[in-house]
Amino acid sequence: MTTHPDAPRILVIQHEDGTGPGLVGAETDAAGLVPHLVHPWRGEALPATLTGYAGLLVLGGAPGAGDDETAPWLPAVRALVREAVGTGVPLLGICLGGQLTALALGGSVRVRPRGPEIGAVPLRRLPAADGDPVFGSVPDGAPAAQWHWDEIAELPPGAVPLLTGADCVHQAFRVGPRAWGVQFHPEVLGAAVADWARSDGPAAARAGADPAAAVASVRAAEPELREVWPRTARAWAEVVRSYARR
């Protein structure tokens, strides 16, 4: 596919191997957005600012949102999050990206006292989801793929909760007009979760989770996952395109 020279560019931050943009990236590519994918754990430098970018996509990963010693690029990511919200650049933070968004803006993140949440989990719409430009079409009870040991304990001041779950309260939220964070993984299907189960499953099992059941639940939910979450990714891509046209 030939890229138009004026196509909007988005900065995509990946925190480790095996946690790429997946379904979300496929939809942003199809929408004509040009990704600049940075792998800071490999030593690749993050841009100092978002100048020249029409969107910021922050992906998931194993580090904690405040693990600056083990993941020394995280302060720079949080600074870019604050810049995005302060300037109105569209932002989507996924799992760790959502936690970084919350922490950067004055919320808090904690290790889950109940152990990891893994597998396909049904989400509930909250009233503010009505009319939201990205999550407004998510049906009540839609399944979402989960694999996280930490969770957002408190949303930032002024954040609007959009989706919740029975075991993890803050599943999706909006800050300002064009910034969103999610705790779940809209970018993955069963194959990715199976990979995570091979690497992280033994620790999850020791913590009381059932990795095999988690993988099976995500595989069973794939028809709904393919219907719901690419649609939200397309909606976010349209927010980016509208911002770029302003």
Short mmCIF file of N, CA and C in Angstrom, two decimals, residues 78-238:
data_model
loop_
_atom_site.label_atom_id
_atom_site.label_comp_id
_atom_site.label_asym_id
_atom_site.label_seq_id
_atom_site.Cartn_x
_atom_site.Cartn_y
_atom_site.Cartn_z
N ARG A 78 5.24 8.78 30.39
CA ARG A 78 4.26 9.54 31.17
C ARG A 78 4.27 11.01 30.78
N ALA A 79 5.45 11.55 30.46
CA ALA A 79 5.52 12.94 30.01
C ALA A 79 4.79 13.12 28.68
N LEU A 80 4.94 12.16 27.77
CA LEU A 80 4.23 12.24 26.49
C LEU A 80 2.72 12.13 26.70
N VAL A 81 2.30 11.30 27.64
CA VAL A 81 0.87 11.21 27.97
C VAL A 81 0.35 12.56 28.44
N ARG A 82 1.09 13.20 29.34
CA ARG A 82 0.64 14.50 29.84
C ARG A 82 0.61 15.53 28.71
N GLU A 83 1.59 15.46 27.80
CA GLU A 83 1.58 16.38 26.67
C GLU A 83 0.36 16.13 25.79
N ALA A 84 0.05 14.85 25.53
CA ALA A 84 -1.10 14.54 24.68
C ALA A 84 -2.38 15.11 25.27
N VAL A 85 -2.58 14.90 26.56
CA VAL A 85 -3.81 15.39 27.18
C VAL A 85 -3.81 16.91 27.23
N GLY A 86 -2.66 17.49 27.50
CA GLY A 86 -2.60 18.94 27.59
C GLY A 86 -2.79 19.66 26.27
N THR A 87 -2.39 19.02 25.17
CA THR A 87 -2.49 19.66 23.85
C THR A 87 -3.65 19.15 23.03
N GLY A 88 -4.30 18.07 23.48
CA GLY A 88 -5.44 17.54 22.74
C GLY A 88 -5.09 16.50 21.70
N VAL A 89 -3.83 16.05 21.64
CA VAL A 89 -3.47 14.98 20.71
C VAL A 89 -4.18 13.69 21.13
N PRO A 90 -4.89 13.03 20.23
CA PRO A 90 -5.62 11.81 20.61
C PRO A 90 -4.68 10.74 21.18
N LEU A 91 -5.11 10.14 22.26
CA LEU A 91 -4.33 9.15 23.00
C LEU A 91 -5.17 7.91 23.23
N LEU A 92 -4.54 6.74 23.08
CA LEU A 92 -5.15 5.48 23.50
C LEU A 92 -4.09 4.70 24.26
N GLY A 93 -4.34 4.42 25.54
CA GLY A 93 -3.44 3.63 26.36
C GLY A 93 -4.07 2.28 26.65
N ILE A 94 -3.33 1.20 26.36
CA ILE A 94 -3.84 -0.16 26.48
C ILE A 94 -3.12 -0.88 27.62
N CYS A 95 -3.86 -1.39 28.57
CA CYS A 95 -3.37 -2.16 29.72
C CYS A 95 -2.29 -1.34 30.44
N LEU A 96 -1.01 -1.70 30.33
CA LEU A 96 0.02 -0.85 30.93
C LEU A 96 -0.11 0.58 30.44
N GLY A 97 -0.44 0.76 29.15
CA GLY A 97 -0.64 2.11 28.63
C GLY A 97 -1.76 2.85 29.33
N GLY A 98 -2.84 2.15 29.67
CA GLY A 98 -3.92 2.75 30.42
C GLY A 98 -3.50 3.09 31.84
N GLN A 99 -2.72 2.19 32.45
CA GLN A 99 -2.21 2.45 33.80
C GLN A 99 -1.26 3.64 33.80
N LEU A 100 -0.39 3.72 32.80
CA LEU A 100 0.51 4.87 32.69
C LEU A 100 -0.26 6.17 32.53
N THR A 101 -1.34 6.10 31.75
CA THR A 101 -2.18 7.29 31.58
C THR A 101 -2.76 7.73 32.91
N ALA A 102 -3.31 6.78 33.66
CA ALA A 102 -3.89 7.11 34.96
C ALA A 102 -2.83 7.70 35.89
N LEU A 103 -1.67 7.04 35.97
CA LEU A 103 -0.64 7.48 36.90
C LEU A 103 -0.08 8.84 36.50
N ALA A 104 0.13 9.05 35.21
CA ALA A 104 0.71 10.32 34.74
C ALA A 104 -0.18 11.51 35.05
N LEU A 105 -1.49 11.26 35.13
CA LEU A 105 -2.45 12.36 35.27
C LEU A 105 -2.99 12.51 36.69
N GLY A 106 -2.39 11.79 37.63
CA GLY A 106 -2.77 11.98 39.03
C GLY A 106 -3.58 10.87 39.64
N GLY A 107 -3.82 9.77 38.90
CA GLY A 107 -4.47 8.60 39.46
C GLY A 107 -3.45 7.70 40.14
N SER A 108 -3.86 6.48 40.47
CA SER A 108 -2.94 5.55 41.12
C SER A 108 -3.15 4.14 40.57
N VAL A 109 -2.09 3.35 40.68
CA VAL A 109 -2.06 1.97 40.19
C VAL A 109 -1.52 1.09 41.31
N ARG A 110 -2.06 -0.11 41.44
CA ARG A 110 -1.61 -1.02 42.50
C ARG A 110 -1.50 -2.44 41.95
N VAL A 111 -0.74 -3.27 42.64
CA VAL A 111 -0.74 -4.70 42.37
C VAL A 111 -2.09 -5.26 42.85
N ARG A 112 -2.72 -6.08 42.01
CA ARG A 112 -4.02 -6.63 42.38
C ARG A 112 -3.88 -7.56 43.59
N PRO A 113 -4.59 -7.28 44.67
CA PRO A 113 -4.48 -8.16 45.85
C PRO A 113 -5.08 -9.54 45.61
N ARG A 114 -5.92 -9.68 44.58
CA ARG A 114 -6.59 -10.95 44.31
C ARG A 114 -5.85 -11.79 43.29
N GLY A 115 -4.66 -11.36 42.89
CA GLY A 115 -3.94 -12.08 41.85
C GLY A 115 -4.34 -11.57 40.49
N PRO A 116 -3.73 -12.11 39.43
CA PRO A 116 -3.96 -11.56 38.08
C PRO A 116 -5.37 -11.82 37.58
N GLU A 117 -5.85 -10.88 36.76
CA GLU A 117 -7.10 -11.09 36.03
C GLU A 117 -6.70 -11.51 34.61
N ILE A 118 -7.10 -12.73 34.22
CA ILE A 118 -6.73 -13.26 32.92
C ILE A 118 -7.94 -13.93 32.27
N GLY A 119 -7.93 -13.94 30.93
CA GLY A 119 -9.02 -14.56 30.19
C GLY A 119 -10.00 -13.55 29.65
N ALA A 120 -11.08 -14.05 29.06
CA ALA A 120 -12.14 -13.20 28.51
C ALA A 120 -13.12 -12.86 29.62
N VAL A 121 -13.31 -11.57 29.85
CA VAL A 121 -14.13 -11.08 30.96
C VAL A 121 -15.22 -10.16 30.40
N PRO A 122 -16.50 -10.38 30.77
CA PRO A 122 -17.55 -9.47 30.29
C PRO A 122 -17.46 -8.11 30.97
N LEU A 123 -17.68 -7.07 30.19
CA LEU A 123 -17.64 -5.70 30.69
C LEU A 123 -19.03 -5.10 30.72
N ARG A 124 -19.24 -4.15 31.61
CA ARG A 124 -20.53 -3.46 31.71
C ARG A 124 -20.36 -2.00 31.28
N ARG A 125 -21.33 -1.52 30.52
CA ARG A 125 -21.34 -0.12 30.14
C ARG A 125 -21.71 0.74 31.34
N LEU A 126 -21.10 1.89 31.42
CA LEU A 126 -21.48 2.90 32.39
C LEU A 126 -22.19 4.03 31.65
N PRO A 127 -22.97 4.87 32.35
CA PRO A 127 -23.79 5.87 31.65
C PRO A 127 -23.02 6.76 30.70
N ALA A 128 -21.78 7.12 31.05
CA ALA A 128 -21.02 8.03 30.20
C ALA A 128 -20.58 7.40 28.89
N ALA A 129 -20.70 6.08 28.77
CA ALA A 129 -20.36 5.44 27.50
C ALA A 129 -21.31 5.88 26.39
N ASP A 130 -22.53 6.24 26.76
CA ASP A 130 -23.48 6.71 25.75
C ASP A 130 -22.94 7.97 25.10
N GLY A 131 -22.77 7.91 23.80
CA GLY A 131 -22.27 9.07 23.08
C GLY A 131 -20.77 9.21 23.04
N ASP A 132 -20.03 8.34 23.73
CA ASP A 132 -18.58 8.44 23.66
C ASP A 132 -18.12 8.10 22.24
N PRO A 133 -17.22 8.90 21.65
CA PRO A 133 -16.87 8.69 20.24
C PRO A 133 -16.09 7.41 19.98
N VAL A 134 -15.49 6.80 20.99
CA VAL A 134 -14.75 5.56 20.78
C VAL A 134 -15.48 4.35 21.34
N PHE A 135 -16.00 4.45 22.55
CA PHE A 135 -16.60 3.29 23.21
C PHE A 135 -18.12 3.32 23.24
N GLY A 136 -18.71 4.27 22.57
CA GLY A 136 -20.17 4.37 22.59
C GLY A 136 -20.87 3.19 21.97
N SER A 137 -20.21 2.45 21.07
CA SER A 137 -20.86 1.32 20.40
C SER A 137 -20.63 -0.01 21.10
N VAL A 138 -19.88 -0.04 22.19
CA VAL A 138 -19.59 -1.30 22.87
C VAL A 138 -20.86 -1.80 23.57
N PRO A 139 -21.33 -3.02 23.24
CA PRO A 139 -22.55 -3.51 23.88
C PRO A 139 -22.31 -3.92 25.32
N ASP A 140 -23.33 -3.80 26.13
CA ASP A 140 -23.23 -4.25 27.52
C ASP A 140 -22.95 -5.75 27.53
N GLY A 141 -21.98 -6.16 28.34
CA GLY A 141 -21.63 -7.56 28.43
C GLY A 141 -20.59 -8.02 27.42
N ALA A 142 -20.06 -7.11 26.62
CA ALA A 142 -19.06 -7.49 25.63
C ALA A 142 -17.84 -8.09 26.32
N PRO A 143 -17.29 -9.19 25.80
CA PRO A 143 -16.09 -9.77 26.41
C PRO A 143 -14.85 -8.98 26.02
N ALA A 144 -13.88 -8.98 26.91
CA ALA A 144 -12.60 -8.34 26.64
C ALA A 144 -11.49 -9.25 27.14
N ALA A 145 -10.43 -9.36 26.37
CA ALA A 145 -9.29 -10.18 26.76
C ALA A 145 -8.49 -9.47 27.85
N GLN A 146 -8.16 -10.20 28.90
CA GLN A 146 -7.45 -9.63 30.05
C GLN A 146 -6.18 -10.43 30.33
N TRP A 147 -5.13 -9.71 30.71
CA TRP A 147 -3.94 -10.36 31.28
C TRP A 147 -3.16 -9.29 32.02
N HIS A 148 -3.48 -9.10 33.29
CA HIS A 148 -2.79 -8.05 34.05
C HIS A 148 -2.72 -8.41 35.53
N TRP A 149 -1.55 -8.11 36.08
CA TRP A 149 -1.29 -8.30 37.51
C TRP A 149 -1.57 -7.04 38.32
N ASP A 150 -1.46 -5.88 37.68
CA ASP A 150 -1.74 -4.60 38.32
C ASP A 150 -3.09 -4.09 37.84
N GLU A 151 -3.59 -3.07 38.51
CA GLU A 151 -4.84 -2.46 38.10
C GLU A 151 -4.85 -0.99 38.52
N ILE A 152 -5.68 -0.24 37.85
CA ILE A 152 -5.88 1.16 38.23
C ILE A 152 -6.70 1.20 39.51
N ALA A 153 -6.12 1.76 40.54
CA ALA A 153 -6.83 1.85 41.82
C ALA A 153 -7.70 3.09 41.90
N GLU A 154 -7.23 4.18 41.28
CA GLU A 154 -7.97 5.45 41.32
C GLU A 154 -7.77 6.16 39.99
N LEU A 155 -8.86 6.61 39.41
CA LEU A 155 -8.77 7.36 38.16
C LEU A 155 -8.23 8.76 38.42
N PRO A 156 -7.66 9.39 37.41
CA PRO A 156 -7.18 10.76 37.58
C PRO A 156 -8.35 11.72 37.83
N PRO A 157 -8.09 12.86 38.43
CA PRO A 157 -9.14 13.87 38.61
C PRO A 157 -9.75 14.25 37.26
N GLY A 158 -11.06 14.26 37.22
CA GLY A 158 -11.77 14.64 36.01
C GLY A 158 -11.97 13.54 35.00
N ALA A 159 -11.39 12.36 35.25
CA ALA A 159 -11.57 11.25 34.31
C ALA A 159 -13.02 10.76 34.33
N VAL A 160 -13.48 10.30 33.18
CA VAL A 160 -14.85 9.82 33.02
C VAL A 160 -14.83 8.31 32.83
N PRO A 161 -15.38 7.53 33.78
CA PRO A 161 -15.40 6.08 33.60
C PRO A 161 -16.43 5.67 32.56
N LEU A 162 -16.03 4.72 31.69
CA LEU A 162 -16.89 4.31 30.57
C LEU A 162 -17.31 2.85 30.66
N LEU A 163 -16.39 1.97 31.05
CA LEU A 163 -16.67 0.54 31.15
C LEU A 163 -16.11 0.02 32.46
N THR A 164 -16.80 -0.97 33.03
CA THR A 164 -16.35 -1.56 34.28
C THR A 164 -16.51 -3.07 34.20
N GLY A 165 -15.98 -3.76 35.22
CA GLY A 165 -16.09 -5.21 35.30
C GLY A 165 -16.35 -5.64 36.72
N ALA A 166 -16.71 -6.91 36.89
CA ALA A 166 -17.07 -7.41 38.21
C ALA A 166 -15.86 -7.49 39.14
N ASP A 167 -14.66 -7.73 38.59
CA ASP A 167 -13.49 -7.93 39.43
C ASP A 167 -12.46 -6.82 39.27
N CYS A 168 -12.65 -5.94 38.32
CA CYS A 168 -11.73 -4.83 38.09
C CYS A 168 -12.57 -3.63 37.68
N VAL A 169 -12.61 -2.64 38.53
CA VAL A 169 -13.60 -1.56 38.38
C VAL A 169 -13.30 -0.68 37.17
N HIS A 170 -12.06 -0.29 37.00
CA HIS A 170 -11.72 0.72 35.99
C HIS A 170 -11.22 0.03 34.71
N GLN A 171 -12.15 -0.26 33.81
CA GLN A 171 -11.80 -0.98 32.58
C GLN A 171 -11.62 -0.04 31.40
N ALA A 172 -12.32 1.05 31.34
CA ALA A 172 -12.12 2.05 30.28
C ALA A 172 -12.53 3.41 30.82
N PHE A 173 -11.76 4.44 30.43
CA PHE A 173 -12.06 5.79 30.89
C PHE A 173 -11.59 6.79 29.84
N ARG A 174 -12.11 7.98 29.95
CA ARG A 174 -11.72 9.09 29.07
C ARG A 174 -11.26 10.25 29.94
N VAL A 175 -10.22 10.94 29.46
CA VAL A 175 -9.75 12.17 30.11
C VAL A 175 -9.75 13.27 29.06
N GLY A 176 -10.50 14.32 29.32
CA GLY A 176 -10.61 15.37 28.32
C GLY A 176 -11.36 14.87 27.09
N PRO A 177 -11.26 15.57 25.99
CA PRO A 177 -12.07 15.20 24.83
C PRO A 177 -11.49 14.09 23.98
N ARG A 178 -10.14 13.81 24.07
CA ARG A 178 -9.54 12.90 23.09
C ARG A 178 -8.51 11.95 23.68
N ALA A 179 -8.61 11.61 24.95
CA ALA A 179 -7.66 10.67 25.57
C ALA A 179 -8.43 9.55 26.25
N TRP A 180 -8.04 8.31 25.94
CA TRP A 180 -8.70 7.13 26.50
C TRP A 180 -7.68 6.16 27.05
N GLY A 181 -8.05 5.49 28.13
CA GLY A 181 -7.24 4.41 28.67
C GLY A 181 -8.11 3.20 28.92
N VAL A 182 -7.56 2.01 28.68
CA VAL A 182 -8.29 0.77 28.95
C VAL A 182 -7.38 -0.16 29.75
N GLN A 183 -8.00 -0.99 30.59
CA GLN A 183 -7.25 -1.97 31.36
C GLN A 183 -7.09 -3.28 30.59
N PHE A 184 -7.96 -3.54 29.65
CA PHE A 184 -7.98 -4.82 28.94
C PHE A 184 -7.14 -4.72 27.66
N HIS A 185 -7.22 -5.76 26.84
CA HIS A 185 -6.41 -5.86 25.63
C HIS A 185 -7.31 -5.97 24.39
N PRO A 186 -7.73 -4.83 23.81
CA PRO A 186 -8.56 -4.89 22.61
C PRO A 186 -7.78 -5.34 21.37
N GLU A 187 -6.46 -5.45 21.49
CA GLU A 187 -5.62 -5.74 20.33
C GLU A 187 -5.33 -7.22 20.12
N VAL A 188 -5.75 -8.09 21.04
CA VAL A 188 -5.32 -9.48 20.98
C VAL A 188 -6.48 -10.45 20.78
N LEU A 189 -6.11 -11.65 20.31
CA LEU A 189 -7.00 -12.81 20.24
C LEU A 189 -6.34 -13.97 20.99
N GLY A 190 -6.87 -15.15 20.80
CA GLY A 190 -6.42 -16.29 21.58
C GLY A 190 -4.96 -16.65 21.39
N ALA A 191 -4.41 -16.48 20.18
CA ALA A 191 -3.03 -16.86 19.94
C ALA A 191 -2.07 -16.05 20.80
N ALA A 192 -2.32 -14.75 20.93
CA ALA A 192 -1.44 -13.91 21.76
C ALA A 192 -1.57 -14.30 23.23
N VAL A 193 -2.79 -14.54 23.68
CA VAL A 193 -2.99 -14.93 25.09
C VAL A 193 -2.34 -16.28 25.36
N ALA A 194 -2.37 -17.19 24.39
CA ALA A 194 -1.69 -18.48 24.55
C ALA A 194 -0.18 -18.27 24.70
N ASP A 195 0.38 -17.34 23.96
CA ASP A 195 1.80 -17.03 24.11
C ASP A 195 2.09 -16.50 25.51
N TRP A 196 1.23 -15.62 26.00
CA TRP A 196 1.44 -15.09 27.35
C TRP A 196 1.31 -16.19 28.39
N ALA A 197 0.39 -17.14 28.15
CA ALA A 197 0.22 -18.23 29.10
C ALA A 197 1.46 -19.11 29.16
N ARG A 198 2.15 -19.27 28.03
CA ARG A 198 3.38 -20.06 28.05
C ARG A 198 4.48 -19.37 28.85
N SER A 199 4.55 -18.05 28.75
CA SER A 199 5.63 -17.34 29.44
C SER A 199 5.27 -16.96 30.88
N ASP A 200 4.05 -16.52 31.09
CA ASP A 200 3.64 -15.99 32.40
C ASP A 200 2.68 -16.93 33.13
N GLY A 201 2.22 -17.98 32.43
CA GLY A 201 1.23 -18.86 33.01
C GLY A 201 1.64 -19.54 34.29
N PRO A 202 2.88 -20.06 34.40
CA PRO A 202 3.25 -20.71 35.66
C PRO A 202 3.13 -19.78 36.87
N ALA A 203 3.56 -18.53 36.72
CA ALA A 203 3.42 -17.58 37.83
C ALA A 203 1.95 -17.29 38.12
N ALA A 204 1.15 -17.16 37.05
CA ALA A 204 -0.28 -16.92 37.25
C ALA A 204 -0.94 -18.08 37.97
N ALA A 205 -0.54 -19.30 37.60
CA ALA A 205 -1.12 -20.47 38.26
C ALA A 205 -0.75 -20.51 39.74
N ARG A 206 0.48 -20.17 40.05
CA ARG A 206 0.89 -20.13 41.46
C ARG A 206 0.10 -19.10 42.25
N ALA A 207 -0.37 -18.05 41.54
CA ALA A 207 -1.17 -17.01 42.20
C ALA A 207 -2.65 -17.36 42.25
N GLY A 208 -3.01 -18.56 41.77
CA GLY A 208 -4.40 -19.02 41.87
C GLY A 208 -5.22 -18.89 40.61
N ALA A 209 -4.64 -18.39 39.52
CA ALA A 209 -5.36 -18.27 38.25
C ALA A 209 -5.26 -19.57 37.46
N ASP A 210 -6.05 -19.69 36.41
CA ASP A 210 -6.08 -20.89 35.56
C ASP A 210 -5.73 -20.48 34.14
N PRO A 211 -4.45 -20.51 33.77
CA PRO A 211 -4.07 -20.04 32.44
C PRO A 211 -4.72 -20.80 31.30
N ALA A 212 -4.87 -22.12 31.43
CA ALA A 212 -5.49 -22.89 30.35
C ALA A 212 -6.93 -22.46 30.13
N ALA A 213 -7.66 -22.26 31.22
CA ALA A 213 -9.04 -21.79 31.10
C ALA A 213 -9.10 -20.38 30.52
N ALA A 214 -8.11 -19.56 30.87
CA ALA A 214 -8.08 -18.20 30.33
C ALA A 214 -7.91 -18.22 28.81
N VAL A 215 -6.98 -19.03 28.33
CA VAL A 215 -6.77 -19.13 26.88
C VAL A 215 -8.04 -19.66 26.20
N ALA A 216 -8.64 -20.69 26.78
CA ALA A 216 -9.85 -21.26 26.18
C ALA A 216 -10.97 -20.23 26.12
N SER A 217 -11.10 -19.40 27.15
CA SER A 217 -12.18 -18.42 27.17
C SER A 217 -11.98 -17.35 26.11
N VAL A 218 -10.73 -16.96 25.89
CA VAL A 218 -10.47 -15.95 24.85
C VAL A 218 -10.71 -16.54 23.47
N ARG A 219 -10.28 -17.78 23.26
CA ARG A 219 -10.53 -18.42 21.97
C ARG A 219 -12.03 -18.54 21.71
N ALA A 220 -12.80 -18.90 22.74
CA ALA A 220 -14.25 -19.03 22.57
C ALA A 220 -14.91 -17.68 22.28
N ALA A 221 -14.32 -16.61 22.79
CA ALA A 221 -14.91 -15.27 22.61
C ALA A 221 -14.46 -14.58 21.33
N GLU A 222 -13.60 -15.22 20.54
CA GLU A 222 -13.01 -14.54 19.39
C GLU A 222 -14.03 -13.94 18.42
N PRO A 223 -15.16 -14.60 18.12
CA PRO A 223 -16.11 -13.94 17.20
C PRO A 223 -16.56 -12.57 17.71
N GLU A 224 -16.84 -12.46 19.01
CA GLU A 224 -17.25 -11.16 19.57
C GLU A 224 -16.08 -10.20 19.65
N LEU A 225 -14.90 -10.71 20.01
CA LEU A 225 -13.73 -9.84 20.08
C LEU A 225 -13.44 -9.22 18.72
N ARG A 226 -13.57 -10.02 17.66
CA ARG A 226 -13.32 -9.52 16.31
C ARG A 226 -14.37 -8.50 15.86
N GLU A 227 -15.55 -8.59 16.43
CA GLU A 227 -16.62 -7.65 16.05
C GLU A 227 -16.53 -6.35 16.83
N VAL A 228 -16.29 -6.42 18.13
CA VAL A 228 -16.40 -5.24 18.99
C VAL A 228 -15.15 -4.37 18.95
N TRP A 229 -13.97 -4.96 19.18
CA TRP A 229 -12.80 -4.13 19.45
C TRP A 229 -12.16 -3.54 18.20
N PRO A 230 -12.17 -4.21 17.05
CA PRO A 230 -11.74 -3.47 15.85
C PRO A 230 -12.62 -2.26 15.55
N ARG A 231 -13.90 -2.35 15.89
CA ARG A 231 -14.79 -1.21 15.68
C ARG A 231 -14.37 -0.02 16.54
N THR A 232 -13.98 -0.28 17.79
CA THR A 232 -13.53 0.82 18.64
C THR A 232 -12.19 1.37 18.14
N ALA A 233 -11.33 0.50 17.62
CA ALA A 233 -10.06 0.98 17.06
C ALA A 233 -10.31 1.87 15.85
N ARG A 234 -11.27 1.49 15.01
CA ARG A 234 -11.61 2.35 13.86
C ARG A 234 -12.14 3.69 14.33
N ALA A 235 -12.92 3.67 15.40
CA ALA A 235 -13.47 4.92 15.92
C ALA A 235 -12.35 5.82 16.45
N TRP A 236 -11.36 5.22 17.14
CA TRP A 236 -10.24 6.03 17.61
C TRP A 236 -9.44 6.57 16.43
N ALA A 237 -9.25 5.75 15.40
CA ALA A 237 -8.53 6.22 14.21
C ALA A 237 -9.25 7.40 13.57
N GLU A 238 -10.56 7.39 13.60
CA GLU A 238 -11.30 8.52 13.02
C GLU A 238 -11.12 9.77 13.87
#
